[in-house]
Every structure is written in C-alpha cells, then in structure tokens.
Amino acid sequence: MSLSPLLQELISSLRALPGVGPKSAQRMALHLLERDRAGALALAASLESAVERIGECERCRNLSEQALCSICDDGTRDRHVVCVLESPVDLMAVEQTGGFNGVYFVLKGHLSPIDGIGPDELGLDRLFALVEAGDVTELILATNPTVEGEATAHYIAEQLEDSDVNITRIAHGVPVGGELEFVDGGTLAHAFAGRRSLRRGADD
Amino acid sequence: MSLSPLLQELISSLRALPGVGPKSAQRMALHLLERDRAGALALAASLESAVERIGECERCRNLSEQALCSICDDGTRDRHVVCVLESPVDLMAVEQTGGFNGVYFVLKGHLSPIDGIGPDELGLDRLFALVEAGDVTELILATNPTVEGEATAHYIAEQLEDSDVNITRIAHGVPVGGELEFVDGGTLAHAFAGRRSLRRGADD
C-alpha cells in the first residue's frame, strides 16, 4: 500500500508502545492526525522531557526527576520500614492502596542468572548498605510471587541473616473477593499454610 | 499518590491516544522509561514531523505530505474511476484489499446538520468540480452503511443527477465468511434486495 512515508514512520513508531499492534497503531496515528494534532504535539513534548529528565532516585531506585524521589524526600514517611519491590509499576500499585507509609527500594528486576541478572544489577549492595546503616527496622519483601521473585526474596533474606532487621514477606493467599473454586492449587496451599487464628490475641 | 510530575504529565499525554485509559497509559509510560527510551524518543520525533508536515492532498483530501498524495500522483492509477470515502482509515482498508485501481476522494466525515457539517465541510464543491471537469466516468460512493453515510451518498447522487457520470454504491449484503443466522435483519433485507442471477450473462 502506498502510504505517506511520514505516516508509515509514525505508525511503526507507535508500535514501541506495549500492547499496540499494527491495526491499533494505524488507528492511533490517524486519530491524532485527523482529530488531535495538539494532543500529538503535547505527547511528543512529554516523551522528550520525560526521557531526558527522569532518572532514578539515588536512594530507592524509583523513577524520579530529582536526586531523591518524592517518596524518599517526604518527611512524613517512615524510613524505618522499607518495602522491596521488583519494579516501579509494583510501587505504584502499593502506593495506590494508600495503606503503606514506609519507603521503598526498587530492584528493577529479579535474580535471573540465565539472563545475566545478579545481585549487582538489582542494586542489592545499596539495599544492604541501607540496612547496615542501621536505621531500618523492617524490610518487607514484596517481590512477585513467581519462582524468580521468591528466589530473589530468599536470597535477600539469606544475605541479611546476621543483621537484626526484621525481614518479612507479604502474605500469599486467596485474593479478596475471589472464590475458592477458581483459585489455583499453589495459592490455596499457601492460604492454608498461612492460616491465622480468629481468636483475639492468639496470633500476636 | 506522589508521582514524579513529568511522569504524571507523560501518563496524561498518552491518554490522547484512542483506546488508552489510565491503566494502559501508566503501563506504557513505565515501559518506555524502563525498557525503551530510544523508542520513546523516536516516537516523539515521528509525532512532531508528522503533525508538522502531513497535510491533505489538494486533489482527494487524503492525508499527504506532498501537494498530491502518492495515489493521486501515481500514473498507473485509473483517474476515471473515483471512490468517495468518509475517512483516510476507510481508504486504507480499501487499499489493503489491493482490488481497486482508481483514485479516491475523502470526505473526512458525513453530512450531519446537527453538528454543523454540511456540503462545504465535506469538500463536495471540489468533488463536483472534479466530476464536471469531465474526466470521471464512474463515481463509487463508498460511505459507511450508516444512516448518515447513506444520507451523504444519496445527497451526492442527487446533486449529480444531471451529469452523465455513472454513479454507483458499494453492495450491502451478507459478509463473506458470515453465517446467515448471525446477520442482522437490515443486512439480510439488503442481501435479498440486491440478489443477482447466477445464470451467466443474465446480470450484465
């Protein structure tokens, strides 16, 4: 098909976006050109300034345009509790619950020797330095409940065995609002193994 | 939630894309920043040059960065047959069939008095001038089979009643590969009304 070369280029550039195939890219390109040229220019400007200016927080490795991200820089957050996550997306998910007031440490991945991702790539030296500096009382390991995420959590716990920081792992179990019938066996087994007494005080 | 302002801006800019809600925009922004910064910059550059340089073909109103689009400029296309379409997306769909070798005229919309879209907004004066110039033998009305598309097609046909150009409308009927059971009543009625004899020559 004989399309304008610039249009063709725009369509193929749009495919850099996750989940955008050839048809959606075409639809997006035409929508922007026909109905929202101002939006297209604003998007171009945002992309440029984001790529240019967003780096990582020097303390927690979260995406940030300052040396310290807004969470690390927030005096009201409890710096004694550090939640370890695999990626900024996970951080956003936790932040959106509004229930966590500590700070984070973003690994940007999980241990995966096959892909050449070891402790250095995850910045674990910085995490351990943070813990050894002594002002961390609890380290919540919230890596994903996958084989690699579990391995990463166990590796971190093992390395910190001798420190006196309290190391915890987020609970695995039946999702709230889920039905037992549709929950996989592994999750159910976790839910049973991690059962808690309903008698007041029995568990604490 | 306390996100980096530039990241927040990027997420809201991405929502200019059709079909992208808050969750996908967030996923796209993080994907670009974490895994494909080169792709993000390429996309920004494509958006800018496309918006800046893609205008419309002065003959057929298709998107084009030249005065004449690549189809109007193509000497092998049959300029005696003009296909009238509602939008460049429709043009692409027809081009992708590879079965049409004429040229196009893009209305960029359909008649819709409520929205203030009349013959002028659709460039009908240019279409009629093209027909009156005399080198068009067939005008294929391929507006969408919607109420507005039909009204637009009928309006064009009416206006050209006195010219000797052959005015045709694309066929409506059962889609190829479809099953009668799942076809709506209006389409079935059209399919019956537009039935053709299978006896050789009886129809031509």
Coordinates of N, CA and C in Angstrom, one line a residue, chain A:
Chain A
M1 N 0.8 -1.2 0.0 CA 0.0 0.0 0.0 C 0.9 1.3 0.0
S2 N 0.4 2.2 -0.7 CA 1.2 3.5 -0.9 C 0.8 4.5 0.1
L3 N 1.3 4.5 1.3 CA 1.0 5.5 2.4 C 2.1 6.6 2.3
S4 N 1.8 7.7 2.9 CA 2.8 8.8 3.1 C 3.9 8.2 4.0
P5 N 5.2 8.4 3.6 CA 6.3 7.8 4.3 C 6.3 8.3 5.8
L6 N 5.9 9.5 6.0 CA 5.9 10.0 7.4 C 4.8 9.3 8.2
L7 N 3.7 9.1 7.6 CA 2.6 8.4 8.3 C 3.0 7.0 8.6
Q8 N 3.7 6.3 7.6 CA 4.2 5.0 7.9 C 5.2 5.0 9.0
E9 N 6.0 5.9 9.1 CA 7.0 6.0 10.1 C 6.3 6.2 11.5
L10 N 5.3 7.1 11.5 CA 4.6 7.3 12.8 C 3.9 6.0 13.2
I11 N 3.3 5.3 12.3 CA 2.6 4.0 12.7 C 3.6 3.1 13.2
S12 N 4.8 3.0 12.6 CA 5.8 2.0 13.2 C 6.4 2.5 14.5
S13 N 6.5 3.8 14.7 CA 7.0 4.3 16.0 C 6.0 4.0 17.1
L14 N 4.7 4.1 16.8 CA 3.7 3.9 17.8 C 3.7 2.4 18.3
R15 N 4.3 1.5 17.5 CA 4.3 0.1 17.9 C 5.3 -0.1 19.0
A16 N 6.1 1.0 19.4 CA 7.0 0.8 20.5 C 6.2 0.7 21.8
L17 N 4.9 1.2 21.8 CA 4.1 1.1 22.9 C 3.6 -0.3 23.2
P18 N 3.7 -0.7 24.5 CA 3.3 -2.1 24.7 C 1.8 -2.3 24.4
G19 N 1.5 -3.5 23.8 CA 0.1 -3.8 23.5 C -0.5 -3.2 22.3
V20 N 0.4 -2.5 21.5 CA -0.1 -1.8 20.3 C 0.4 -2.6 19.1
G21 N -0.6 -3.2 18.4 CA -0.2 -3.9 17.1 C -0.4 -3.0 15.9
P22 N -0.2 -3.6 14.7 CA -0.3 -2.8 13.5 C -1.6 -2.0 13.3
K23 N -2.7 -2.7 13.6 CA -4.1 -2.1 13.5 C -4.3 -0.9 14.4
S24 N -3.9 -1.1 15.7 CA -4.1 0.0 16.7 C -3.2 1.1 16.4
A25 N -2.0 0.8 15.9 CA -1.0 1.9 15.6 C -1.6 2.7 14.5
Q26 N -2.2 2.1 13.5 CA -2.7 2.8 12.4 C -3.9 3.7 12.9
R27 N -4.7 3.1 13.7 CA -5.9 3.9 14.2 C -5.4 5.1 15.0
M28 N -4.4 4.9 15.9 CA -3.9 5.9 16.7 C -3.3 7.1 15.9
A29 N -2.5 6.7 14.9 CA -1.9 7.7 14.0 C -2.9 8.5 13.3
L30 N -4.0 7.9 12.7 CA -5.0 8.6 12.0 C -5.8 9.5 13.0
H31 N -6.1 8.9 14.1 CA -6.8 9.7 15.1 C -6.1 11.0 15.5
L32 N -4.8 10.9 15.8 CA -4.0 12.0 16.1 C -3.9 13.0 15.0
L33 N -3.7 12.6 13.8 CA -3.6 13.5 12.6 C -4.9 14.1 12.3
E34 N -6.0 13.4 12.4 CA -7.2 13.9 11.9 C -7.9 14.7 13.0
R35 N -7.8 14.3 14.3 CA -8.6 14.9 15.3 C -7.9 15.6 16.5
D36 N -6.6 15.2 16.7 CA -6.0 15.8 17.9 C -4.5 16.1 17.6
R37 N -4.2 17.0 16.8 CA -2.8 17.4 16.5 C -2.2 18.0 17.7
A38 N -3.0 18.8 18.4 CA -2.4 19.4 19.6 C -2.0 18.3 20.6
G39 N -2.9 17.3 20.8 CA -2.5 16.2 21.7 C -1.3 15.5 21.3
A40 N -1.1 15.3 19.9 CA 0.1 14.7 19.4 C 1.4 15.5 19.8
L41 N 1.3 16.8 19.6 CA 2.4 17.6 19.9 C 2.7 17.6 21.4
A42 N 1.7 17.6 22.2 CA 1.9 17.6 23.7 C 2.5 16.2 24.1
L43 N 2.1 15.2 23.4 CA 2.7 13.8 23.7 C 4.1 13.8 23.4
A44 N 4.5 14.4 22.2 CA 5.9 14.4 21.7 C 6.7 15.1 22.8
A45 N 6.2 16.3 23.2 CA 7.0 17.1 24.2 C 7.1 16.3 25.5
S46 N 6.1 15.7 26.0 CA 6.1 14.9 27.2 C 7.1 13.8 27.1
L47 N 7.1 13.1 26.0 CA 8.0 12.0 25.8 C 9.5 12.5 25.9
E48 N 9.7 13.6 25.2 CA 11.1 14.1 25.2 C 11.6 14.5 26.6
S49 N 10.7 15.3 27.3 CA 11.2 15.8 28.5 C 11.3 14.6 29.6
A50 N 10.4 13.7 29.5 CA 10.4 12.5 30.4 C 11.7 11.7 30.2
V51 N 12.0 11.4 28.9 CA 13.2 10.6 28.7 C 14.5 11.3 29.1
E52 N 14.4 12.7 28.8 CA 15.6 13.4 29.1 C 15.8 13.6 30.6
R53 N 14.8 13.8 31.3 CA 14.9 14.3 32.7 C 14.6 13.3 33.8
I54 N 13.9 12.2 33.4 CA 13.6 11.2 34.5 C 14.7 10.2 34.6
G55 N 15.3 10.1 35.8 CA 16.4 9.1 36.0 C 15.9 8.3 37.2
E56 N 16.8 7.8 38.0 CA 16.3 7.1 39.2 C 16.7 7.7 40.5
C57 N 15.9 7.5 41.5 CA 16.2 8.1 42.8 C 17.4 7.4 43.4
E58 N 18.4 8.2 43.9 CA 19.6 7.7 44.3 C 19.5 6.8 45.6
R59 N 18.4 6.9 46.3 CA 18.2 6.1 47.5 C 17.4 4.8 47.2
C60 N 16.3 4.9 46.4 CA 15.4 3.8 46.3 C 15.3 3.2 44.9
R61 N 16.0 3.9 43.9 CA 15.9 3.4 42.5 C 14.6 3.6 41.9
N62 N 13.7 4.3 42.5 CA 12.4 4.6 41.9 C 12.6 5.6 40.7
L63 N 11.7 5.7 39.8 CA 11.8 6.7 38.7 C 11.7 8.0 39.3
S64 N 12.6 9.0 39.0 CA 12.5 10.3 39.6 C 13.2 11.3 38.8
E65 N 12.7 12.5 38.8 CA 13.5 13.6 38.0 C 14.4 14.3 39.0
Q66 N 14.3 14.1 40.3 CA 15.2 14.7 41.2 C 16.2 13.7 41.7
A67 N 17.2 14.1 42.5 CA 18.1 13.1 43.1 C 17.4 12.2 44.0
L68 N 16.5 12.7 44.8 CA 15.6 11.9 45.6 C 14.2 11.9 45.1
C69 N 13.5 10.7 45.0 CA 12.1 10.7 44.6 C 11.2 11.4 45.6
S70 N 10.0 11.7 45.2 CA 9.1 12.4 46.1 C 8.8 11.6 47.3
I71 N 8.9 10.3 47.3 CA 8.6 9.5 48.4 C 9.7 9.5 49.4
C72 N 11.0 9.3 48.9 CA 12.1 9.4 49.8 C 12.3 10.8 50.4
D73 N 11.8 11.8 49.6 CA 12.0 13.2 50.0 C 10.9 13.6 51.0
D74 N 9.9 12.8 51.2 CA 8.8 13.1 52.0 C 9.0 12.9 53.5
G75 N 9.1 13.9 54.3 CA 9.5 13.8 55.7 C 8.5 13.0 56.5
T76 N 7.2 12.9 56.0 CA 6.2 12.2 56.8 C 6.2 10.7 56.7
R77 N 7.1 10.2 55.7 CA 7.1 8.7 55.5 C 8.1 8.1 56.5
D78 N 7.7 6.9 56.9 CA 8.5 6.2 57.9 C 9.7 5.5 57.3
R79 N 10.9 6.1 57.5 CA 12.1 5.5 56.8 C 12.6 4.2 57.5
H80 N 12.0 3.8 58.6 CA 12.4 2.6 59.3 C 11.9 1.4 58.6
V81 N 10.8 1.5 57.8 CA 10.2 0.4 57.1 C 10.5 0.5 55.7
V82 N 11.2 -0.4 55.1 CA 11.5 -0.4 53.6 C 10.8 -1.6 52.9
C83 N 10.1 -1.3 51.9 CA 9.4 -2.3 51.1 C 10.2 -2.5 49.8
V84 N 10.6 -3.8 49.6 CA 11.4 -4.1 48.4 C 10.5 -4.6 47.3
L85 N 10.6 -4.0 46.1 CA 9.7 -4.3 45.0 C 10.5 -4.6 43.8
E86 N 9.9 -5.3 42.8 CA 10.6 -5.6 41.6 C 10.6 -4.4 40.6
S87 N 9.6 -3.6 40.6 CA 9.5 -2.5 39.6 C 8.7 -1.4 40.0
P88 N 8.9 -0.2 39.4 CA 8.1 1.0 39.7 C 6.6 0.8 39.5
V89 N 6.2 -0.2 38.6 CA 4.8 -0.4 38.5 C 4.2 -1.0 39.8
D90 N 5.0 -1.9 40.4 CA 4.5 -2.5 41.6 C 4.5 -1.4 42.7
L91 N 5.4 -0.5 42.7 CA 5.4 0.6 43.6 C 4.1 1.4 43.5
M92 N 3.8 1.7 42.3 CA 2.5 2.5 42.1 C 1.3 1.7 42.6
A93 N 1.3 0.4 42.4 CA 0.2 -0.4 42.8 C 0.1 -0.3 44.4
V94 N 1.2 -0.4 45.0 CA 1.2 -0.4 46.5 C 0.8 1.0 47.0
E95 N 1.4 2.1 46.3 CA 1.0 3.4 46.7 C -0.5 3.7 46.5
Q96 N -1.1 3.1 45.5 CA -2.5 3.4 45.2 C -3.4 2.8 46.3
T97 N -2.9 1.8 47.0 CA -3.7 1.2 48.1 C -3.8 2.3 49.2
G98 N -2.8 3.2 49.3 CA -2.8 4.2 50.3 C -2.5 3.7 51.7
G99 N -2.2 2.4 51.8 CA -2.1 1.7 53.2 C -0.7 1.6 53.7
F100 N 0.3 2.0 52.9 CA 1.7 1.8 53.3 C 2.4 3.2 53.5
N101 N 3.0 3.4 54.6 CA 3.6 4.7 54.9 C 5.1 4.7 55.0
G102 N 5.7 3.5 54.6 CA 7.1 3.4 54.7 C 7.8 4.0 53.4
V103 N 9.0 3.5 53.2 CA 9.7 3.9 51.9 C 9.9 2.6 51.1
Y104 N 10.5 2.8 49.9 CA 10.6 1.7 49.0 C 12.1 1.4 48.6
F105 N 12.3 0.3 48.1 CA 13.6 0.0 47.4 C 13.2 -0.8 46.1
V106 N 13.5 -0.2 44.9 CA 13.1 -0.9 43.7 C 14.2 -1.6 43.1
L107 N 14.0 -2.9 42.9 CA 15.1 -3.8 42.4 C 15.3 -3.6 40.9
K108 N 14.2 -3.3 40.2 CA 14.2 -3.2 38.7 C 14.5 -4.6 38.2
G109 N 13.8 -5.6 38.6 CA 14.0 -6.9 38.1 C 14.1 -7.9 39.2
H110 N 14.4 -9.2 38.8 CA 14.6 -10.2 39.8 C 15.8 -11.0 39.5
L111 N 16.4 -11.7 40.4 CA 17.6 -12.6 40.1 C 17.3 -13.5 39.0
S112 N 18.1 -13.5 38.0 CA 17.9 -14.4 36.9 C 19.2 -14.7 36.2
P113 N 20.0 -15.7 36.8 CA 21.3 -15.9 36.3 C 21.4 -16.2 34.8
I114 N 20.4 -16.8 34.2 CA 20.3 -17.1 32.8 C 20.4 -15.8 32.0
D115 N 19.7 -14.8 32.4 CA 19.7 -13.5 31.7 C 20.9 -12.6 32.2
G116 N 21.8 -13.1 33.0 CA 22.9 -12.3 33.5 C 22.5 -11.3 34.5
I117 N 21.3 -11.5 35.2 CA 20.9 -10.5 36.2 C 21.3 -11.1 37.6
G118 N 22.3 -10.5 38.2 CA 22.7 -11.0 39.5 C 22.5 -9.9 40.6
P119 N 23.0 -10.0 41.8 CA 22.8 -9.0 42.8 C 23.2 -7.6 42.5
D120 N 24.3 -7.5 41.7 CA 24.8 -6.2 41.3 C 23.7 -5.4 40.5
E121 N 23.1 -6.1 39.5 CA 22.2 -5.5 38.6 C 20.9 -5.0 39.4
L122 N 20.6 -5.7 40.5 CA 19.5 -5.3 41.3 C 19.8 -4.3 42.3
G123 N 21.0 -3.8 42.4 CA 21.4 -2.8 43.3 C 21.4 -3.3 44.8
L124 N 21.6 -4.6 45.0 CA 21.5 -5.2 46.3 C 22.5 -4.7 47.3
D125 N 23.7 -4.3 46.7 CA 24.7 -3.7 47.6 C 24.2 -2.4 48.3
R126 N 23.4 -1.6 47.5 CA 22.9 -0.4 48.0 C 21.8 -0.7 49.1
L127 N 21.0 -1.8 48.8 CA 20.0 -2.1 49.8 C 20.6 -2.6 51.1
F128 N 21.7 -3.4 51.0 CA 22.4 -4.0 52.2 C 23.0 -2.8 52.9
A129 N 23.6 -1.9 52.2 CA 24.3 -0.7 52.8 C 23.2 0.1 53.6
L130 N 22.0 0.2 53.0 CA 20.9 0.9 53.7 C 20.6 0.3 55.0
V131 N 20.5 -1.1 54.9 CA 20.1 -1.8 56.1 C 21.2 -1.7 57.2
E132 N 22.5 -1.9 56.7 CA 23.6 -1.8 57.7 C 23.8 -0.5 58.3
A133 N 23.3 0.6 57.6 CA 23.4 1.9 58.2 C 22.7 2.0 59.5
G134 N 21.7 1.0 59.6 CA 21.1 0.9 61.0 C 19.8 1.5 61.2
D135 N 19.3 2.3 60.3 CA 18.0 3.0 60.7 C 16.8 2.2 60.1
V136 N 17.0 1.0 59.6 CA 15.9 0.2 59.1 C 15.5 -0.8 60.1
T137 N 14.2 -0.8 60.5 CA 13.8 -1.9 61.5 C 13.1 -3.0 60.8
E138 N 12.4 -2.7 59.7 CA 11.7 -3.8 59.0 C 11.9 -3.7 57.5
L139 N 12.2 -4.9 56.9 CA 12.4 -4.9 55.5 C 11.2 -5.9 54.9
I140 N 10.3 -5.3 54.2 CA 9.2 -6.1 53.7 C 9.5 -6.5 52.3
L141 N 9.6 -7.8 52.1 CA 10.0 -8.3 50.7 C 8.7 -8.5 49.9
A142 N 8.5 -7.6 49.0 CA 7.2 -7.7 48.2 C 7.5 -8.0 46.7
T143 N 8.5 -8.8 46.5 CA 8.8 -9.2 45.1 C 7.6 -10.1 44.7
N144 N 7.4 -10.3 43.4 CA 6.3 -11.0 42.9 C 6.3 -12.5 43.3
P145 N 5.1 -13.1 43.5 CA 5.0 -14.5 44.0 C 5.3 -15.4 42.8
T146 N 6.4 -15.2 42.1 CA 6.8 -16.1 41.0 C 8.0 -16.8 41.5
V147 N 8.5 -17.8 40.7 CA 9.7 -18.6 41.1 C 10.8 -17.6 41.3
E148 N 11.0 -16.7 40.3 CA 12.2 -15.8 40.4 C 12.0 -14.8 41.5
G149 N 10.8 -14.3 41.7 CA 10.5 -13.4 42.8 C 10.8 -14.0 44.1
E150 N 10.3 -15.2 44.3 CA 10.6 -16.0 45.6 C 12.1 -16.2 45.8
A151 N 12.8 -16.6 44.7 CA 14.2 -16.8 44.8 C 14.9 -15.5 45.3
T152 N 14.5 -14.4 44.7 CA 15.1 -13.1 45.0 C 14.9 -12.8 46.5
A153 N 13.6 -13.0 46.9 CA 13.3 -12.7 48.3 C 14.1 -13.6 49.2
H154 N 14.2 -14.9 48.9 CA 15.0 -15.7 49.8 C 16.5 -15.4 49.8
Y155 N 17.0 -15.0 48.6 CA 18.4 -14.6 48.6 C 18.7 -13.4 49.5
I156 N 17.8 -12.4 49.4 CA 17.9 -11.2 50.2 C 17.9 -11.5 51.7
A157 N 16.9 -12.4 52.1 CA 16.7 -12.8 53.5 C 18.0 -13.5 54.0
E158 N 18.5 -14.4 53.1 CA 19.7 -15.1 53.5 C 20.9 -14.2 53.8
Q159 N 21.1 -13.2 52.9 CA 22.2 -12.3 53.0 C 22.2 -11.5 54.2
L160 N 20.9 -11.3 54.7 CA 20.8 -10.4 55.9 C 20.5 -11.2 57.2
E161 N 20.8 -12.5 57.1 CA 20.5 -13.3 58.2 C 21.2 -12.8 59.5
D162 N 22.4 -12.3 59.4 CA 23.1 -11.9 60.6 C 22.7 -10.5 61.1
S163 N 22.0 -9.7 60.3 CA 21.6 -8.4 60.8 C 20.4 -8.5 61.7
D164 N 20.1 -7.5 62.5 CA 18.9 -7.7 63.4 C 17.7 -7.0 62.9
V165 N 17.7 -6.7 61.6 CA 16.5 -6.1 61.0 C 15.4 -7.2 60.8
N166 N 14.1 -6.8 61.0 CA 13.0 -7.7 60.9 C 12.7 -7.9 59.4
I167 N 12.9 -9.1 58.9 CA 12.6 -9.3 57.5 C 11.3 -10.1 57.3
T168 N 10.3 -9.5 56.6 CA 9.0 -10.1 56.4 C 8.7 -10.3 54.9
R169 N 7.8 -11.2 54.6 CA 7.4 -11.4 53.2 C 5.9 -11.1 53.2
I170 N 5.4 -10.5 52.1 CA 4.0 -10.3 52.0 C 3.2 -11.6 52.0
A171 N 2.0 -11.6 52.5 CA 1.2 -12.9 52.6 C 0.7 -13.3 51.2
H172 N 0.8 -14.6 51.0 CA 0.2 -15.2 49.8 C -1.1 -15.9 50.3
G173 N -2.1 -15.8 49.5 CA -3.4 -16.5 49.9 C -4.5 -16.2 48.9
V174 N -5.7 -16.4 49.3 CA -6.8 -16.3 48.4 C -7.1 -14.7 48.2
P175 N -7.2 -14.3 47.0 CA -7.4 -12.8 46.8 C -8.8 -12.4 47.4
V176 N -8.9 -11.2 47.9 CA -10.1 -10.7 48.5 C -11.2 -10.6 47.3
G177 N -12.4 -11.2 47.6 CA -13.4 -11.1 46.5 C -13.3 -12.3 45.6
G178 N -12.2 -13.2 45.8 CA -12.1 -14.3 44.9 C -13.0 -15.5 45.4
E179 N -13.1 -16.5 44.6 CA -13.9 -17.7 45.1 C -12.9 -18.9 45.1
L180 N -13.0 -19.7 46.2 CA -12.1 -20.8 46.3 C -12.0 -21.7 45.1
E181 N -13.2 -21.9 44.5 CA -13.4 -22.7 43.3 C -12.4 -22.4 42.2
F182 N -12.1 -21.1 42.1 CA -11.3 -20.6 40.9 C -9.9 -20.3 41.3
V183 N -9.5 -20.6 42.5 CA -8.1 -20.3 42.9 C -7.3 -21.5 42.7
D184 N -6.0 -21.2 42.1 CA -5.2 -22.4 41.8 C -4.6 -23.1 43.0
G185 N -4.2 -24.3 42.9 CA -3.8 -25.1 44.0 C -2.6 -24.5 44.8
G186 N -1.6 -24.0 44.1 CA -0.5 -23.4 44.8 C -0.9 -22.3 45.8
T187 N -1.8 -21.4 45.3 CA -2.3 -20.3 46.1 C -3.1 -20.9 47.3
L188 N -4.0 -21.9 47.1 CA -4.8 -22.5 48.1 C -3.9 -23.1 49.2
A189 N -2.8 -23.8 48.7 CA -1.9 -24.4 49.7 C -1.3 -23.3 50.6
H190 N -0.9 -22.2 49.9 CA -0.3 -21.1 50.7 C -1.3 -20.5 51.7
A191 N -2.5 -20.4 51.2 CA -3.6 -19.9 52.1 C -3.8 -20.7 53.3
F192 N -3.7 -22.1 53.1 CA -3.9 -22.9 54.3 C -2.7 -22.9 55.2
A193 N -1.5 -22.9 54.6 CA -0.3 -22.9 55.4 C -0.2 -21.6 56.2
G194 N -0.7 -20.5 55.6 CA -0.6 -19.2 56.3 C -1.8 -18.8 57.1
R195 N -2.6 -19.8 57.5 CA -3.9 -19.5 58.2 C -3.6 -18.9 59.5
R196 N -4.5 -18.0 59.9 CA -4.4 -17.3 61.2 C -5.5 -17.6 62.1
S197 N -5.3 -17.6 63.4 CA -6.4 -17.8 64.3 C -7.3 -16.6 64.4
L198 N -8.6 -16.8 64.5 CA -9.5 -15.7 64.6 C -9.7 -15.3 66.1
R199 N -9.2 -16.2 67.0 CA -9.3 -15.8 68.4 C -8.5 -14.6 68.7
R200 N -9.1 -13.6 69.3 CA -8.4 -12.4 69.6 C -7.1 -12.6 70.3
G201 N -6.0 -12.0 69.8 CA -4.7 -12.1 70.6 C -4.0 -13.4 70.4
A202 N -4.6 -14.4 69.8 CA -3.9 -15.7 69.7 C -2.7 -15.6 68.7
D203 N -2.8 -14.6 67.8 CA -1.8 -14.6 66.8 C -0.7 -13.6 67.0
D204 N -0.9 -12.7 67.9 CA 0.1 -11.6 68.0 C 1.1 -11.9 69.2

